Short mmCIF file of C-alpha atoms and ligand atoms in Angstrom, two decimals:
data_model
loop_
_atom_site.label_atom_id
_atom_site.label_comp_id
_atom_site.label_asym_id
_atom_site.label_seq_id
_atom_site.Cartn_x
_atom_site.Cartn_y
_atom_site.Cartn_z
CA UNK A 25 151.41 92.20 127.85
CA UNK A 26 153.90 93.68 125.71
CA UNK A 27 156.42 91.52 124.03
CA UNK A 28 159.39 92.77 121.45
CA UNK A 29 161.20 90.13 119.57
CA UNK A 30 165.21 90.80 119.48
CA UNK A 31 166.55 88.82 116.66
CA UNK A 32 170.50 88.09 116.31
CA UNK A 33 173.72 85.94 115.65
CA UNK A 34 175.01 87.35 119.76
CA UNK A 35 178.14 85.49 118.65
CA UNK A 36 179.24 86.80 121.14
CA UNK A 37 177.01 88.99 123.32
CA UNK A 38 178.52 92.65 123.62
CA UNK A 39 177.83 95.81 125.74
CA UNK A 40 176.12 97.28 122.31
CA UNK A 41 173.37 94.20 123.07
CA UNK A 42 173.31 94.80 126.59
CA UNK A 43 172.55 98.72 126.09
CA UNK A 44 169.61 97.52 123.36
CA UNK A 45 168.47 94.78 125.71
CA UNK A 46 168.26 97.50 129.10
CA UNK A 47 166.52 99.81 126.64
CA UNK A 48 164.04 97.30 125.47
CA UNK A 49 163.15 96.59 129.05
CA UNK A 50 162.34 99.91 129.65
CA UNK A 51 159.76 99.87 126.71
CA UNK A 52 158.67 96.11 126.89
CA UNK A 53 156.81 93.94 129.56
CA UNK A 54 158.79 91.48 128.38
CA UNK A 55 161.83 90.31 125.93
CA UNK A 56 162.39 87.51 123.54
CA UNK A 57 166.49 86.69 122.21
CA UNK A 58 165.96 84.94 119.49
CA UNK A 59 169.51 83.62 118.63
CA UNK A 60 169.69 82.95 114.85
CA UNK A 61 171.54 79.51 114.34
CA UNK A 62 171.32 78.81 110.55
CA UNK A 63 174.93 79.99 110.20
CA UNK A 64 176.01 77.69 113.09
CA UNK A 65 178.76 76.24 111.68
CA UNK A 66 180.66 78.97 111.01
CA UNK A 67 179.74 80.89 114.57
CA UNK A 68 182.60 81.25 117.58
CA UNK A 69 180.06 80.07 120.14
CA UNK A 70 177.79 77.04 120.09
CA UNK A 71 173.92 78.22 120.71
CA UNK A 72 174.24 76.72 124.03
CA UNK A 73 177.58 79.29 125.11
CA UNK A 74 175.21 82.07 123.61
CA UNK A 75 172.66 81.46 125.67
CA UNK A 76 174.60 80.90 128.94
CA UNK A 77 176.49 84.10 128.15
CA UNK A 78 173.28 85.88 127.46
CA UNK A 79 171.69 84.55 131.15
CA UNK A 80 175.03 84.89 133.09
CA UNK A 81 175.39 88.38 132.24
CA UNK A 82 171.64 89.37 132.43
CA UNK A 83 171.99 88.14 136.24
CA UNK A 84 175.76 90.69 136.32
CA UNK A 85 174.09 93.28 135.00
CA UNK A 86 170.67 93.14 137.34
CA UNK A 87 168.34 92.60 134.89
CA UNK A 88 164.61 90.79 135.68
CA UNK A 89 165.52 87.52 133.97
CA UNK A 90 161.99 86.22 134.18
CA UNK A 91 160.96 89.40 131.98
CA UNK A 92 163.87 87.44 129.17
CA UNK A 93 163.70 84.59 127.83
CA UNK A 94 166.22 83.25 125.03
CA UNK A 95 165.44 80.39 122.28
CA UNK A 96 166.97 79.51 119.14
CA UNK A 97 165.51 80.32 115.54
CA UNK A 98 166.39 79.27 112.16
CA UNK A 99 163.41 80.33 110.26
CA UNK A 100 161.72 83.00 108.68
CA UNK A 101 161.88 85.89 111.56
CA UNK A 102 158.24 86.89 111.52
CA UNK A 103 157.02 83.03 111.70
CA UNK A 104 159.41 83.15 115.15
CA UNK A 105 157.83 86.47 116.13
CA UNK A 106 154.50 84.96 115.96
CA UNK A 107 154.93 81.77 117.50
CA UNK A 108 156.74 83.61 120.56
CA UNK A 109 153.04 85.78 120.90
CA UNK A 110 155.41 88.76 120.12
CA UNK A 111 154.31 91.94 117.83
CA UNK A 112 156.84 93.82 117.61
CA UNK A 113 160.83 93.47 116.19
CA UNK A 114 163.42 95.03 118.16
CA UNK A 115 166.46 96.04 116.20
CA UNK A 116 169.72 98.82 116.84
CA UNK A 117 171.03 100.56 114.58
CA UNK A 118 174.23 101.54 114.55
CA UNK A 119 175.29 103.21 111.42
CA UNK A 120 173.98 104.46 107.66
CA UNK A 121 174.50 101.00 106.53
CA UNK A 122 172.61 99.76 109.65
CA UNK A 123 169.93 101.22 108.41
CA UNK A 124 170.15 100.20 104.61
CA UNK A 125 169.88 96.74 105.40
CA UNK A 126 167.16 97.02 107.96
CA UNK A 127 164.70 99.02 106.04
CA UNK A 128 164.71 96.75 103.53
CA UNK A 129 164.13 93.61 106.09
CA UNK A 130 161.98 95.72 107.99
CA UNK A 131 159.39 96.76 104.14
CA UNK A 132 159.50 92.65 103.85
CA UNK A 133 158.62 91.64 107.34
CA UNK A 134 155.85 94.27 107.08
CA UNK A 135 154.22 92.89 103.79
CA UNK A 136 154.43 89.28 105.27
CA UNK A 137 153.20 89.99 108.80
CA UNK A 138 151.18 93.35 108.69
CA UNK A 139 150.22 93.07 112.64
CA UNK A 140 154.31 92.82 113.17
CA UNK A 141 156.12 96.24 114.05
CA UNK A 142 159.67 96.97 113.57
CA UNK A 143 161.30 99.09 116.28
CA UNK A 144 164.69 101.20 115.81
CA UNK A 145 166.30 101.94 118.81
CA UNK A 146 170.25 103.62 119.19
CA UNK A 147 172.55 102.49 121.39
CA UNK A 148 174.05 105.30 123.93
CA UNK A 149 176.97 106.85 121.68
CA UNK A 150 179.82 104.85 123.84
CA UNK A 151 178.38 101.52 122.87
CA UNK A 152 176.53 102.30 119.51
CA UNK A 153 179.47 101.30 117.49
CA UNK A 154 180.59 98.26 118.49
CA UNK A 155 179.89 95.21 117.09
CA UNK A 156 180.11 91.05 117.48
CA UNK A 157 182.16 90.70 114.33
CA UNK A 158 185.04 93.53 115.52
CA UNK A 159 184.93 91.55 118.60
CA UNK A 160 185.63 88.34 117.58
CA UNK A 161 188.61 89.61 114.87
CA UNK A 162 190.36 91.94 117.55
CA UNK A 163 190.06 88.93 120.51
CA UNK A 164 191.59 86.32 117.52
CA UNK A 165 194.71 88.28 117.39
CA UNK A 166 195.45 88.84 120.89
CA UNK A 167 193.55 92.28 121.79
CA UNK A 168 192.03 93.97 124.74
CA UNK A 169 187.93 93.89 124.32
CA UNK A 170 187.08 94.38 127.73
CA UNK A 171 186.09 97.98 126.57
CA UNK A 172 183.73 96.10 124.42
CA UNK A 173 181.94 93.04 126.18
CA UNK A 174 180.51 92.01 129.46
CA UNK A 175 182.98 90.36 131.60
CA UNK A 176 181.41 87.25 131.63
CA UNK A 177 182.44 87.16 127.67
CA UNK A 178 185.55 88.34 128.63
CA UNK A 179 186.11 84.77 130.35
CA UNK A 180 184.32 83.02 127.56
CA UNK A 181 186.32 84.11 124.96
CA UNK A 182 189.57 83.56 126.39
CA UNK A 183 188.71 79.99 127.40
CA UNK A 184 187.62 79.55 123.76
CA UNK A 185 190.18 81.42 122.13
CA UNK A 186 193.09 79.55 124.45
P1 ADP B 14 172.86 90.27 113.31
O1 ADP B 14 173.73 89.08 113.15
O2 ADP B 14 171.41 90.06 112.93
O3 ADP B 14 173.44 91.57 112.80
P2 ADP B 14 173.70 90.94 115.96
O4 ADP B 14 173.92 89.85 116.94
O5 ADP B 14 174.91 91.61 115.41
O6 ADP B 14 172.74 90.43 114.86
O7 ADP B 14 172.78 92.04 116.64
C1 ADP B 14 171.48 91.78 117.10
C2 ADP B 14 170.76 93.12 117.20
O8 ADP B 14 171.48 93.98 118.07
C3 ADP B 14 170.67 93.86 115.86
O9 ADP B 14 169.44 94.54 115.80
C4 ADP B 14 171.79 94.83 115.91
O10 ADP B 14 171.55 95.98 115.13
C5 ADP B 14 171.79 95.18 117.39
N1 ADP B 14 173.09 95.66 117.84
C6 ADP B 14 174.26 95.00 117.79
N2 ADP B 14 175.25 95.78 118.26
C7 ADP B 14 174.68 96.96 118.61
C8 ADP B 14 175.17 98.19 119.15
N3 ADP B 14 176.45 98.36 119.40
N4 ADP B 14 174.30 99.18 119.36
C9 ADP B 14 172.99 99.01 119.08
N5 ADP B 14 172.46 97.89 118.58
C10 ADP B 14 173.28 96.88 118.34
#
């Protein structure tokens, strides 16, 4: 069985991650979300929302949710990778300093886990760009993101941001 790793913060969950997610299904027997939680305290949703959101809108969006499963990591991302029984790292990349920052992750995870694979995939061009961070900054001052997220975050964030 096939199993990719996707590693992130998901804080919160945006059509960029579905688009990754759909594509990784389409490579993958199955998918693993870790959701990083070592910067917890300074994250807009609690682990728990994160996952909720991430099930909620598998289910909206028809995707096999016993091919995904979600857990929390705070560790070394290759020590996760391995305990999961994945092999292989799925990450997006979105732009040129996307891919600055991932090489380098990517060399490092490589010498530390040489049976662990790092896969690159792009988004489709109208979701490749957007990301958790613009999210969160243009939904804190009052504007439209339902371009951006599934609607289920959509809900989420206005309850939160209320
Ligand atoms: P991190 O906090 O590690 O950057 P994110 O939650 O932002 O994690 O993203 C998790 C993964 O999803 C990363 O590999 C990231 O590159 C990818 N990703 C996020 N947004 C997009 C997008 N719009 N298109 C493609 N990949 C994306």
């Amino acid at each position: 069985m096939s199993i990719a790793y996707l590693a992130g913060s998901f804080d919160p969950l945006t059509l960029g991650h579905v688009a990754l997610l759909k594509q990784g299904l389409d490579l993958f027997d199955k998918i693993i979300i870790g959701i990083g939680v070592h910067h917890q305290k300074a994250a807009l949703f609690s682990f728990e929302e994160r996952a909720e959101i991430i099930r909620t809108t598998a289910d909206e969006f028809q995707l096999d949710s016993s091919r995904i499963s979600v857990e929390s990591f705070d560790g070394l991302l290759v020590d996760a990778v391995q305990k999961a029984g994945a092999n292989a790292i799925l990450r997006g990349l979105r732009t040129a300093s996307d891919f600055d920052y991932e090489i380098g992750m990517c060399d490092m995870n490589h010498t530390m886990a040489g049976d662990i694979h790092t896969l690159f995939l792009t988004a489709p061009a109208e979701y490749r760009n957007i990301s958790s961070t613009l999210v969160r900054q243009i939904a804190k001052m009052g504007g439209d993101v339902s371009p951006f997220v599934p609607k289920y975050v959509l809900k989420a964030l206005s309850a939160k941001l209320a």
